[in-house]
Tab-separated table of C-alpha atoms in Angstrom:
chain	number	residue	atom	x	y	z
H	1	MET	CA	89.888	73.619	94.463
H	2	PHE	CA	88.968	74.816	97.631
H	3	MET	CA	91.064	76.102	100.243
H	4	GLY	CA	94.011	74.902	98.510
H	5	ALA	CA	92.712	72.135	98.333
H	6	ILE	CA	93.389	69.437	95.562
H	7	THR	CA	92.746	66.300	95.530
H	8	LYS	CA	90.102	64.372	97.470
H	9	ASP	CA	90.815	63.633	100.627
H	10	GLY	CA	92.323	67.408	100.648
H	11	LEU	CA	88.896	68.587	100.043
H	12	ASP	CA	86.837	66.014	102.634
H	13	ILE	CA	88.941	67.198	105.439
H	14	ALA	CA	88.538	71.085	104.354
H	15	GLU	CA	85.244	70.767	103.769
H	16	LYS	CA	84.443	69.151	107.470
H	17	SER	CA	86.347	71.332	108.488
H	18	ARG	CA	84.131	74.195	106.854
H	19	GLU	CA	80.861	73.004	108.752
H	20	ILE	CA	82.255	71.902	112.477
H	21	VAL	CA	83.905	75.289	112.356
H	22	LYS	CA	80.400	76.947	111.222
H	23	SER	CA	79.116	75.000	113.960
H	24	LYS	CA	82.395	76.288	116.384
H	25	ILE	CA	81.780	79.968	114.771
H	26	LYS	CA	78.025	80.113	115.738
H	27	GLU	CA	79.042	78.939	119.798
H	28	VAL	CA	80.772	81.815	120.391
H	29	LEU	CA	79.357	84.317	118.735
H	30	ASN	CA	74.793	83.727	119.558
H	31	GLU	CA	72.615	86.056	117.604
H	32	LYS	CA	75.831	88.116	117.191
H	33	TYR	CA	76.134	86.034	114.137
H	34	ASP	CA	73.519	87.153	111.648
H	35	GLU	CA	75.318	90.309	111.871
H	36	TYR	CA	77.874	89.017	110.107
H	37	THR	CA	77.200	88.588	105.731
H	38	LYS	CA	77.516	86.674	104.003
H	39	GLU	CA	80.614	87.308	102.674
H	40	GLN	CA	82.130	88.496	106.234
H	41	MET	CA	81.419	85.128	106.989
H	42	GLY	CA	83.292	83.600	105.180
H	43	ILE	CA	87.323	84.815	105.633
H	44	ILE	CA	85.657	85.239	109.426
H	45	GLU	CA	84.983	80.818	108.376
H	46	ARG	CA	88.874	80.860	107.449
H	47	VAL	CA	90.527	82.637	109.803
H	48	VAL	CA	88.976	80.084	112.719
H	49	HIS	CA	89.739	76.753	110.379
H	50	ALA	CA	93.766	77.854	109.557
H	51	THR	CA	94.176	79.352	112.933
H	52	ALA	CA	91.002	76.116	115.226
H	53	ASP	CA	90.912	79.325	117.891
H	54	PRO	CA	87.397	79.473	118.715
H	55	GLU	CA	87.967	82.707	119.618
H	56	TYR	CA	88.481	84.933	117.008
H	57	ALA	CA	85.251	84.449	116.180
H	58	LYS	CA	84.618	87.999	118.187
H	59	LEU	CA	88.190	89.505	117.383
H	60	ILE	CA	87.535	90.385	112.717
H	61	ALA	CA	87.272	93.899	112.340
H	62	PHE	CA	85.902	94.829	109.187
H	63	THR	CA	84.714	98.291	107.828
H	64	ASP	CA	82.000	98.877	105.756
H	65	ASP	CA	83.083	98.508	101.769
H	66	ALA	CA	86.022	96.530	102.936
H	67	ILE	CA	85.636	93.902	100.822
H	68	LYS	CA	84.335	95.088	97.954
H	69	ASN	CA	87.217	97.515	97.887
H	70	GLY	CA	89.941	95.138	98.123
H	71	VAL	CA	87.871	92.932	95.616
H	72	GLU	CA	87.906	95.472	93.526
H	73	ALA	CA	91.441	95.924	93.676
H	74	ILE	CA	91.938	92.123	93.444
H	75	LYS	CA	89.990	92.423	90.024
H	76	ASN	CA	91.291	95.601	88.568
H	77	GLY	CA	95.342	93.131	89.355
H	78	LYS	CA	96.356	95.163	91.843
H	79	PRO	CA	99.901	93.911	93.867
H	80	ILE	CA	100.162	92.933	97.568
H	81	ILE	CA	101.971	94.408	99.042
H	82	VAL	CA	103.394	91.911	102.467
H	83	ASP	CA	105.925	92.437	105.269
H	84	ILE	CA	106.695	88.727	105.936
H	85	SER	CA	108.050	85.992	103.382
H	86	MET	CA	105.441	83.380	105.174
H	87	VAL	CA	102.146	85.781	104.483
H	88	GLN	CA	104.014	86.064	100.418
H	89	ALA	CA	104.010	82.144	101.010
H	90	GLY	CA	100.814	81.658	101.253
H	91	ILE	CA	98.855	84.322	99.351
H	92	ARG	CA	97.257	82.671	96.145
H	93	TYR	CA	98.985	85.849	94.077
H	94	ASP	CA	101.364	86.920	91.668
H	95	ASN	CA	101.175	90.006	92.777
H	96	ILE	CA	103.017	90.711	95.421
H	97	TYR	CA	105.831	92.928	97.092
H	98	ASN	CA	107.079	91.311	100.618
H	99	TYR	CA	110.741	93.987	100.386
H	100	ILE	CA	112.243	92.615	104.162
H	101	LYS	CA	114.464	90.778	102.828
H	102	ASN	CA	115.898	93.932	100.517
H	103	GLU	CA	118.815	95.269	100.606
H	104	GLU	CA	117.373	98.785	100.137
H	105	ALA	CA	114.818	98.333	103.214
H	106	ILE	CA	117.847	96.863	105.698
H	107	LYS	CA	119.725	99.877	104.311
H	108	LEU	CA	117.419	102.586	105.331
H	109	ALA	CA	116.838	100.683	108.289
H	110	LYS	CA	119.770	101.038	110.327
H	111	LYS	CA	120.181	104.842	108.698
H	112	GLU	CA	117.200	105.356	110.435
H	113	GLN	CA	116.665	102.444	113.292
H	114	ILE	CA	113.420	102.433	112.429
H	115	THR	CA	112.187	97.687	110.830
H	116	ARG	CA	113.044	96.693	108.374
H	117	ALA	CA	108.452	95.835	107.381
H	118	GLU	CA	108.311	99.706	108.477
H	119	ALA	CA	111.584	100.479	106.028
H	120	ALA	CA	110.184	98.406	103.359
H	121	MET	CA	106.159	99.882	104.112
H	122	ARG	CA	108.225	103.656	103.408
H	123	LEU	CA	109.975	101.978	100.209
H	124	LEU	CA	106.389	100.263	98.686
H	125	LYS	CA	104.374	103.253	98.532
H	126	ASP	CA	103.874	103.705	95.855
H	127	LYS	CA	102.547	99.773	95.444
H	128	ILE	CA	100.364	101.159	97.942
H	129	ASP	CA	98.559	103.343	96.135
H	130	GLY	CA	96.123	101.989	94.902
H	131	GLY	CA	96.842	97.843	96.366
H	132	ILE	CA	96.352	95.893	99.713
H	133	VAL	CA	98.783	95.755	102.153
H	134	VAL	CA	98.528	92.966	104.397
H	135	ILE	CA	100.356	92.782	107.536
H	136	GLY	CA	101.063	89.840	109.580
H	137	ASN	CA	103.759	90.133	112.353
H	138	ALA	CA	105.212	93.245	112.629
H	139	PRO	CA	103.458	96.086	114.656
H	140	THR	CA	105.661	98.391	113.175
H	141	ALA	CA	105.064	98.650	109.383
H	142	LEU	CA	100.963	98.519	110.034
H	143	ILE	CA	101.706	101.742	111.385
H	144	GLU	CA	104.025	102.865	108.467
H	145	VAL	CA	101.703	102.181	106.063
H	146	VAL	CA	98.374	103.830	108.546
H	147	ARG	CA	101.496	107.584	108.110
H	148	LEU	CA	101.537	106.817	104.968
H	149	THR	CA	97.885	107.247	104.148
H	150	LYS	CA	97.675	110.158	107.275
H	151	GLU	CA	100.474	112.217	106.208
H	152	GLU	CA	101.925	111.564	102.395
H	153	ASN	CA	98.216	110.806	101.237
H	154	ILE	CA	99.064	107.614	99.648
H	155	LYS	CA	95.172	105.505	99.038
H	156	PRO	CA	96.261	101.313	99.951
H	157	ALA	CA	92.867	99.608	98.280
H	158	LEU	CA	92.203	98.524	101.119
H	159	ILE	CA	94.727	97.373	104.287
H	160	VAL	CA	93.883	93.994	107.258
H	161	GLY	CA	95.705	94.476	110.301
H	162	ALA	CA	97.651	91.346	111.453
H	163	PRO	CA	99.721	92.220	114.049
H	164	VAL	CA	100.602	89.376	116.616
H	165	GLY	CA	102.662	89.272	120.161
H	166	PHE	CA	102.333	91.687	123.037
H	167	VAL	CA	104.488	95.220	121.863
H	168	LYS	CA	102.287	97.322	120.179
H	169	ALA	CA	100.448	94.237	118.308
H	170	ALA	CA	96.991	95.238	119.550
H	171	GLU	CA	97.457	99.548	119.343
H	172	SER	CA	98.925	99.238	115.912
H	173	LYS	CA	95.315	97.439	114.883
H	174	GLU	CA	92.942	100.025	116.959
H	175	LEU	CA	95.476	102.558	115.452
H	176	LEU	CA	94.501	101.310	111.834
H	177	ARG	CA	90.848	100.721	112.455
H	178	ASN	CA	90.317	104.295	113.935
H	179	SER	CA	92.372	105.591	110.469
H	180	GLU	CA	89.959	106.470	106.739
H	181	ASN	CA	91.591	103.178	105.676
H	182	SER	CA	89.192	100.651	104.066
H	183	SER	CA	89.934	97.755	106.469
H	184	ILE	CA	90.235	94.257	107.818
H	185	SER	CA	91.832	93.374	110.816
H	186	ALA	CA	92.114	91.782	114.194
H	187	ILE	CA	90.865	92.928	117.346
H	188	GLY	CA	94.091	92.142	120.719
H	189	SER	CA	97.187	90.700	120.888
H	190	LYS	CA	95.982	87.647	118.694
H	191	GLY	CA	97.147	87.700	114.864
H	192	GLY	CA	99.704	86.586	112.784
H	193	THR	CA	100.533	84.502	109.847
H	194	PRO	CA	97.718	82.246	109.018
H	195	VAL	CA	95.308	85.068	109.937
H	196	ALA	CA	97.125	87.670	107.391
H	197	VAL	CA	97.003	84.753	104.993
H	198	SER	CA	92.854	83.572	105.443
H	199	ILE	CA	91.199	87.205	104.933
H	200	ALA	CA	93.505	87.924	101.716
H	201	ASN	CA	93.189	84.599	100.138
H	202	GLY	CA	89.809	85.089	101.053
H	203	ILE	CA	88.571	88.737	99.181
H	204	ILE	CA	91.017	86.773	96.540
H	205	ALA	CA	88.043	83.921	96.471
H	206	LEU	CA	85.726	86.108	96.805
H	207	SER	CA	87.332	88.408	93.667
H	208	ARG	CA	86.968	85.080	91.417
H	209	ASN	CA	83.604	84.483	92.337
H	210	GLU	CA	85.063	81.546	94.682
H	211	LYS	CA	83.254	81.195	97.976
H	212	ALA	CA	85.354	82.805	100.419
V	1	MET	CA	120.080	88.779	115.555
V	2	PHE	CA	117.691	87.727	118.434
V	3	MET	CA	114.560	85.797	116.150
V	4	GLY	CA	114.985	87.723	114.098
V	5	ALA	CA	115.238	91.294	114.541
V	6	ILE	CA	118.665	92.863	113.838
V	7	THR	CA	117.857	96.684	114.338
V	8	LYS	CA	117.675	98.966	117.398
V	9	ASP	CA	113.601	98.792	117.744
V	10	GLY	CA	113.506	94.940	116.380
V	11	LEU	CA	115.194	94.652	118.829
V	12	ASP	CA	113.571	96.319	121.162
V	13	ILE	CA	110.254	94.916	120.517
V	14	ALA	CA	111.752	91.689	120.619
V	15	GLU	CA	113.128	91.508	123.961
V	16	LYS	CA	110.186	93.205	125.883
V	17	SER	CA	107.894	90.547	123.647
V	18	ARG	CA	109.666	88.605	125.696
V	19	GLU	CA	110.015	89.539	128.952
V	20	ILE	CA	105.517	90.032	129.080
V	21	VAL	CA	105.676	86.220	127.637
V	22	LYS	CA	107.363	85.149	130.343
V	23	SER	CA	105.283	86.318	132.846
V	24	LYS	CA	102.113	84.328	130.829
V	25	ILE	CA	103.375	81.485	130.069
V	26	LYS	CA	103.987	81.515	134.323
V	27	GLU	CA	100.506	82.521	135.484
V	28	VAL	CA	99.514	79.306	132.903
V	29	LEU	CA	102.006	76.956	134.610
V	30	ASN	CA	101.482	77.762	137.836
V	31	GLU	CA	104.243	74.774	139.339
V	32	LYS	CA	103.993	73.482	136.725
V	33	TYR	CA	106.517	76.302	134.903
V	34	ASP	CA	109.854	74.573	136.768
V	35	GLU	CA	108.705	70.642	134.717
V	36	TYR	CA	110.248	72.265	131.736
V	37	THR	CA	113.332	72.658	131.392
V	38	LYS	CA	115.686	76.572	130.068
V	39	GLU	CA	115.765	75.083	126.181
V	40	GLN	CA	111.290	73.810	126.509
V	41	MET	CA	110.781	77.257	127.876
V	42	GLY	CA	112.822	79.157	125.202
V	43	ILE	CA	110.834	76.996	122.529
V	44	ILE	CA	107.408	77.597	124.320
V	45	GLU	CA	108.563	81.039	125.091
V	46	ARG	CA	108.342	81.173	120.905
V	47	VAL	CA	105.491	79.825	120.652
V	48	VAL	CA	103.589	82.492	122.648
V	49	HIS	CA	105.261	84.950	121.399
V	50	ALA	CA	104.353	84.701	118.235
V	51	THR	CA	101.166	83.724	119.158
V	52	ALA	CA	99.606	86.283	120.612
V	53	ASP	CA	98.487	82.889	122.923
V	54	PRO	CA	99.144	82.248	125.775
V	55	GLU	CA	97.332	78.942	125.713
V	56	TYR	CA	99.926	76.901	124.071
V	57	ALA	CA	102.144	76.933	127.776
V	58	LYS	CA	100.075	74.118	128.354
V	59	LEU	CA	99.307	72.627	125.021
V	60	ILE	CA	103.452	71.679	123.526
V	61	ALA	CA	104.741	67.981	124.221
V	62	PHE	CA	108.234	66.955	125.185
V	63	THR	CA	109.477	63.817	124.138
V	64	ASP	CA	113.202	63.776	126.756
V	65	ASP	CA	115.324	63.458	123.405
V	66	ALA	CA	113.294	65.870	121.295
V	67	ILE	CA	115.445	68.948	121.449
V	68	LYS	CA	118.842	66.752	122.261
V	69	ASN	CA	118.175	64.924	118.610
V	70	GLY	CA	117.191	68.186	116.929
V	71	VAL	CA	120.140	69.557	118.383
V	72	GLU	CA	122.318	67.139	116.913
V	73	ALA	CA	120.576	66.939	113.602
V	74	ILE	CA	121.317	70.663	111.980
V	75	LYS	CA	124.787	70.999	113.500
V	76	ASN	CA	125.692	68.173	111.477
V	77	GLY	CA	123.752	69.795	108.944
V	78	LYS	CA	120.517	67.518	107.745
V	79	PRO	CA	117.423	68.548	105.763
V	80	ILE	CA	114.833	69.093	107.105
V	81	ILE	CA	111.382	68.530	104.593
V	82	VAL	CA	107.943	70.442	105.678
V	83	ASP	CA	104.841	70.705	104.469
V	84	ILE	CA	103.179	73.531	103.010
V	85	SER	CA	105.481	77.104	101.467
V	86	MET	CA	104.430	78.973	104.306
V	87	VAL	CA	106.753	76.912	106.486
V	88	GLN	CA	109.368	76.385	104.607
V	89	ALA	CA	109.246	80.733	104.346
V	90	GLY	CA	109.661	81.166	108.241
V	91	ILE	CA	113.279	78.366	108.762
V	92	ARG	CA	115.888	80.639	108.856
V	93	TYR	CA	117.776	77.470	107.322
V	94	ASP	CA	118.997	77.362	103.865
V	95	ASN	CA	118.877	73.115	103.207
V	96	ILE	CA	114.368	72.270	103.214
V	97	TYR	CA	112.908	69.993	101.364
V	98	ASN	CA	109.131	71.393	100.138
V	99	TYR	CA	107.601	69.066	97.444
V	100	ILE	CA	104.358	70.671	98.346
V	101	LYS	CA	104.699	72.048	94.983
V	102	ASN	CA	106.019	69.300	92.724
V	103	GLU	CA	105.141	67.757	89.617
V	104	GLU	CA	106.149	64.460	90.644
V	105	ALA	CA	104.038	64.807	94.186
V	106	ILE	CA	100.922	66.095	92.536
V	107	LYS	CA	100.931	63.163	90.074
V	108	LEU	CA	101.273	60.225	92.730
V	109	ALA	CA	98.573	62.792	94.735
V	110	LYS	CA	95.830	62.219	92.145
V	111	LYS	CA	96.842	58.669	91.121
V	112	GLU	CA	96.198	57.329	94.658
V	113	GLN	CA	93.850	59.813	95.989
V	114	ILE	CA	95.787	61.283	99.139
V	115	THR	CA	96.864	64.405	100.002
V	116	ARG	CA	99.753	66.356	98.337
V	117	ALA	CA	101.407	66.743	101.306
V	118	GLU	CA	101.864	63.897	101.562
V	119	ALA	CA	102.390	62.145	98.418
V	120	ALA	CA	105.222	64.806	99.283
V	121	MET	CA	106.036	63.215	102.719
V	122	ARG	CA	106.442	59.115	100.274
V	123	LEU	CA	107.959	60.778	97.955
V	124	LEU	CA	110.984	61.845	100.620
V	125	LYS	CA	111.489	59.682	103.056
V	126	ASP	CA	114.879	58.797	102.143
V	127	LYS	CA	115.222	63.200	103.409
V	128	ILE	CA	113.837	62.057	107.133
V	129	ASP	CA	115.778	59.756	107.263
V	130	GLY	CA	117.818	61.346	110.215
V	131	GLY	CA	116.274	64.933	109.413
V	132	ILE	CA	113.853	66.550	110.879
V	133	VAL	CA	110.411	67.070	109.758
V	134	VAL	CA	108.664	69.725	110.957
V	135	ILE	CA	104.791	70.177	109.960
V	136	GLY	CA	102.264	72.636	110.260
V	137	ASN	CA	99.075	72.391	108.658
V	138	ALA	CA	98.295	69.288	107.132
V	139	PRO	CA	97.494	66.255	109.902
V	140	THR	CA	97.264	63.780	106.222
V	141	ALA	CA	101.202	64.372	105.844
V	142	LEU	CA	102.292	63.706	109.776
V	143	ILE	CA	100.610	60.283	109.638
V	144	GLU	CA	102.418	60.266	106.170
V	145	VAL	CA	105.832	60.257	108.302
V	146	VAL	CA	104.805	58.122	111.059
V	147	ARG	CA	104.012	55.133	109.124
V	148	LEU	CA	107.438	55.435	107.209
V	149	THR	CA	108.467	55.377	110.873
V	150	LYS	CA	106.545	52.195	111.392
V	151	GLU	CA	106.295	50.283	108.292
V	152	GLU	CA	109.504	51.524	106.174
V	153	ASN	CA	112.041	51.908	109.276
V	154	ILE	CA	111.743	55.174	108.620
V	155	LYS	CA	113.892	57.205	111.911
V	156	PRO	CA	113.848	60.615	111.655
V	157	ALA	CA	116.501	62.728	114.241
V	158	LEU	CA	112.991	64.801	115.397
V	159	ILE	CA	109.437	65.538	114.621
V	160	VAL	CA	107.917	68.676	114.474
V	161	GLY	CA	103.974	68.023	114.958
V	162	ALA	CA	101.889	71.090	114.203
V	163	PRO	CA	99.106	70.526	112.102
V	164	VAL	CA	95.946	72.760	112.970
V	165	GLY	CA	92.229	71.959	112.450
V	166	PHE	CA	89.250	69.595	113.066
V	167	VAL	CA	89.887	66.801	111.590
V	168	LYS	CA	92.113	64.581	112.244
V	169	ALA	CA	94.624	68.140	112.865
V	170	ALA	CA	94.501	66.027	117.275
V	171	GLU	CA	94.842	62.770	116.294
V	172	SER	CA	97.462	63.270	113.789
V	173	LYS	CA	99.299	64.346	117.449
V	174	GLU	CA	98.004	61.905	118.959
V	175	LEU	CA	99.497	59.262	117.097
V	176	LEU	CA	102.878	60.994	116.618
V	177	ARG	CA	103.372	60.671	120.289
V	178	ASN	CA	101.607	57.366	121.138
V	179	SER	CA	104.894	56.085	117.908
V	180	GLU	CA	108.419	55.709	118.860
V	181	ASN	CA	109.388	58.970	117.501
V	182	SER	CA	111.262	61.965	118.801
V	183	SER	CA	109.140	64.613	118.160
V	184	ILE	CA	107.916	68.944	119.863
V	185	SER	CA	104.050	68.392	119.334
V	186	ALA	CA	100.813	70.786	119.855
V	187	ILE	CA	98.061	69.516	122.028
V	188	GLY	CA	94.603	68.926	120.674
V	189	SER	CA	93.617	71.668	117.654
V	190	LYS	CA	95.540	74.722	117.243
V	191	GLY	CA	98.750	74.172	115.766
V	192	GLY	CA	100.169	75.766	112.687
V	193	THR	CA	101.451	78.176	110.586
V	194	PRO	CA	103.810	79.986	113.890
V	195	VAL	CA	103.504	76.848	115.817
V	196	ALA	CA	105.548	74.506	113.900
V	197	VAL	CA	107.603	77.858	112.739
V	198	SER	CA	109.341	78.518	115.893
V	199	ILE	CA	109.814	74.946	117.355
V	200	ALA	CA	112.419	74.848	114.194
V	201	ASN	CA	113.870	78.028	115.288
V	202	GLY	CA	113.801	77.686	118.414
V	203	ILE	CA	116.598	74.687	117.222
V	204	ILE	CA	118.167	75.767	115.233
V	205	ALA	CA	118.919	79.014	117.848
V	206	LEU	CA	120.831	76.125	120.541
V	207	SER	CA	121.983	73.871	117.771
V	208	ARG	CA	124.055	78.321	116.767
V	209	ASN	CA	124.412	77.993	120.739
V	210	GLU	CA	122.788	81.009	120.501
V	211	LYS	CA	119.578	81.361	123.087
V	212	ALA	CA	115.653	78.941	122.242
């Protein structure tokens, strides 16, 4: 299995696509291509493959220890905490927490007048401690996770920050990169489910000694 | 509820974002902005909102009857048939068929050496007849659906074509636009789950007399 493909046709498409993706990334990055590790480049390839948008080659930022910490967490069976169901549906891992439709999260959101995704993160803080957070949509969820790490001593192994949009998304990811957390994030307004899912599945593949 | 938001914070973000999205679309389209109907523009706004990529303003193609036919199908409770679980997870509708993990589809795919998504469409042809097909990932699934309409007299109400990638995706969508089907599709290599889901949720919103 490679990139979710199990049949010859599926594998052919995945492999041909990866070759084209590689050359597009090289065009975008030029001499900066060699600044990335093989594992980082594997994750960037996944993102460009999933979006058909080579601009992402320039937009994925890694802290030094991000991949190592993420892989270790998966090897230890730690949970992945996500903001929305689309992100959950795409990640090839069983131990996933998604509270976007959780009754208690909806109640808390209404009571505090915060977003559901933000309330969900607050309720999941014990899972976030030691786990991997993957945010593909809600800036408010990412902002809340960073707050938990600063104010409540919660320590995720890795935060994947890929909220998308023109309101708060870029800022939430900058807040993440300026924090002490291990992170992989998209720079600017762009991001979304395919970006978040690609990064998470890359980490999972590496933890199984497969190609990122 | 607007764009999935139910709390004040969520609504504020969704509405602010829509305003910014509108101005970005106007920048991209210039005088072509007025060539779209209000309903079409609502759907384009959703796509740009979900991707933070204003280039999509130029990349969404509608056949004339696409929105009308899609809205009618939803009002009549017709099924939506999707290619992958991420797309299913994002669409706000209950009557959805997704056979990507279906045992019979996996068997057929292995036997015929086709992709799982393609096998799934073949098995779901009776649901596709009269229903709405939403493809967010697999070019092979879209190609199979178009074949069903040409060779097996299957008549979907609407096909949303948003496969993504550098292998077969652009071609599959061109094949769709050159067919006799009602369609909404992304032009070129770009597309993916958020694009497919935004279009589908736009149609669903319109069928409930909400804003696209």
